[in-house]
XYZ file of C-alpha atoms in Angstrom:
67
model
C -110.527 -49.236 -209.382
C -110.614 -52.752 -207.627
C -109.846 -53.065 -204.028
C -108.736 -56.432 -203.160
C -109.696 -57.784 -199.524
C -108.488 -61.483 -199.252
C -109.333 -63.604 -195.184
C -106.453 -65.606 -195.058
C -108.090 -68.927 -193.069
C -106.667 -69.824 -190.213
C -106.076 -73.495 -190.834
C -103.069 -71.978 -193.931
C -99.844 -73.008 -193.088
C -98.067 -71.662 -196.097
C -97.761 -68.780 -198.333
C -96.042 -70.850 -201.937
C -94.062 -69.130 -204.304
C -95.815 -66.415 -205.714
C -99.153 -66.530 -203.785
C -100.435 -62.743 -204.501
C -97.473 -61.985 -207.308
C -99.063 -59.028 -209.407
C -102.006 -57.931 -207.253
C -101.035 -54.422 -207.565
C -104.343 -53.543 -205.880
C -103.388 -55.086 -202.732
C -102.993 -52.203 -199.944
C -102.536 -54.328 -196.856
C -102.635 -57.672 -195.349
C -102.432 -59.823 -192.073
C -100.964 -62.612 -192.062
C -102.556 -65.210 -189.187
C -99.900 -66.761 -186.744
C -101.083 -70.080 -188.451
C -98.806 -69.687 -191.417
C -95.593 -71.075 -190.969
C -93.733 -69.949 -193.977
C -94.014 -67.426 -196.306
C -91.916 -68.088 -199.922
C -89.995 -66.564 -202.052
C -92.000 -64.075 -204.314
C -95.407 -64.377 -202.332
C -95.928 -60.750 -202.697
C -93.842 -60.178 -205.847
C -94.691 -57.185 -207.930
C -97.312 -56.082 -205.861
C -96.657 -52.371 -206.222
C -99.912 -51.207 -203.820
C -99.147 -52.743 -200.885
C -98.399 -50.539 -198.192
C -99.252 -52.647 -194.867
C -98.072 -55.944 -194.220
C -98.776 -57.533 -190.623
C -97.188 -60.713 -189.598
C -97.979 -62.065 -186.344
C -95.248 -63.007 -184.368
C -95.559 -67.093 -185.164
C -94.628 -67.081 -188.457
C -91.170 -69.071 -188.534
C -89.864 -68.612 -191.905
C -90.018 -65.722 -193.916
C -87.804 -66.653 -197.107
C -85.457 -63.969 -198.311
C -87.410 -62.879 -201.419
C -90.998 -62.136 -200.679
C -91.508 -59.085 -202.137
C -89.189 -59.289 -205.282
């Protein structure tokens, strides 16, 4: 089974519309202070994902990331 381990860079501001939709191997992520929005469906479908961090400086979190 594939573990997915993605380093979001620093210098991303934005998470589009359906970024990681379907990476059902994706346990956790981090998600750098640098991003300033996160859209709808960025995480949709992804049924493995059991940690999400968000540092505190993310301003927008749109009201369907994760379906």
């Amino acid at each position: 089974k594939k573990v997915w381990i993605y380093k979001i860079q620093r210098k991303l501001k934005t998470f589009d519309y359906g970024a990681f939709a379907a990476h059902v191997d994706l346990k956790s992520i981090t998600i750098p202070g640098s991003v300033a929005e996160i859209d709808d469906r960025a995480f949709y479908n992804c049924y493995g994902l059991q940690t999400v961090i968000i540092q505190r400086l993310v301003k927008s979190i749109n009201e369907r990331v994760f379906n």
